[in-house]
Short mmCIF file of C-alpha atoms in Angstrom, two decimals:
data_model
loop_
_atom_site.label_atom_id
_atom_site.label_comp_id
_atom_site.label_asym_id
_atom_site.label_seq_id
_atom_site.Cartn_x
_atom_site.Cartn_y
_atom_site.Cartn_z
CA UNK A 1 58.36 199.79 112.56
CA UNK A 2 55.21 197.69 112.07
CA UNK A 3 53.45 200.26 109.85
CA UNK A 4 56.35 200.80 107.48
CA UNK A 5 55.09 200.95 103.86
CA UNK A 6 58.49 200.41 102.29
CA UNK A 7 58.93 197.06 100.46
CA UNK A 8 61.21 194.49 102.05
CA UNK A 9 64.76 194.58 100.69
CA UNK A 10 67.06 191.68 101.67
CA UNK A 11 70.56 192.46 102.84
CA UNK A 12 73.38 192.38 100.31
CA UNK A 13 74.94 188.96 99.83
CA UNK A 14 71.90 187.03 101.03
CA UNK A 15 71.17 184.09 98.77
CA UNK A 16 67.74 182.48 98.35
CA UNK A 17 66.52 180.66 101.44
CA UNK A 18 66.02 176.86 101.30
CA UNK A 19 62.45 175.67 100.79
CA UNK A 20 62.06 174.32 104.33
CA UNK A 21 63.35 177.49 105.93
CA UNK A 22 66.50 175.92 107.35
CA UNK A 23 69.64 178.03 107.54
CA UNK A 24 71.69 175.27 105.88
CA UNK A 25 70.47 173.97 102.49
CA UNK A 26 71.72 170.45 103.34
CA UNK A 27 69.33 170.33 106.32
CA UNK A 28 66.34 171.32 104.20
CA UNK A 29 66.33 168.21 102.00
CA UNK A 30 65.84 164.74 103.49
CA UNK A 31 68.67 162.30 102.99
CA UNK A 32 68.39 159.02 101.11
CA UNK A 33 67.77 157.09 104.34
CA UNK A 34 65.19 159.66 105.52
CA UNK A 35 62.73 159.37 102.62
CA UNK A 36 59.12 159.29 103.87
CA UNK A 37 57.22 156.02 103.72
CA UNK A 38 53.99 156.44 101.72
CA UNK A 39 52.59 152.91 101.98
CA UNK A 40 49.65 153.90 104.18
CA UNK A 41 48.83 156.93 102.06
CA UNK A 42 48.82 154.88 98.86
CA UNK A 43 46.63 152.21 100.48
CA UNK A 44 44.07 154.74 101.72
CA UNK A 45 44.00 156.51 98.36
CA UNK A 46 43.47 153.19 96.59
CA UNK A 47 40.55 152.42 98.92
CA UNK A 48 39.09 155.87 98.31
CA UNK A 49 39.35 155.48 94.52
CA UNK A 50 37.75 152.03 94.73
CA UNK A 51 34.85 153.52 96.69
CA UNK A 52 34.40 156.21 94.04
CA UNK A 53 34.48 153.61 91.25
CA UNK A 54 31.98 151.42 93.12
CA UNK A 55 29.63 154.35 93.70
CA UNK A 56 29.90 155.35 90.04
CA UNK A 57 29.17 151.75 88.97
CA UNK A 58 26.17 151.55 91.30
CA UNK A 59 24.73 154.80 89.94
CA UNK A 60 25.44 153.70 86.36
CA UNK A 61 23.63 150.37 86.88
CA UNK A 62 20.72 152.12 88.62
CA UNK A 63 20.22 154.56 85.74
CA UNK A 64 20.77 151.83 83.11
CA UNK A 65 18.01 149.59 84.54
CA UNK A 66 15.33 152.29 84.79
#
């Protein structure tokens, strides 16, 4: 029934579901050899933070020399 106003009640004996939605909790977590590589993400974030620092320094120098 799509218009049923009753709250959802899980079946008896159902434990909490894994975070990724997998039926088996071991499949939900990546193994040691499957850890994601974040080198590119860290590099791009470092570039982004350097751009913010450079923009802040440029604005600071502009206001300082008025």
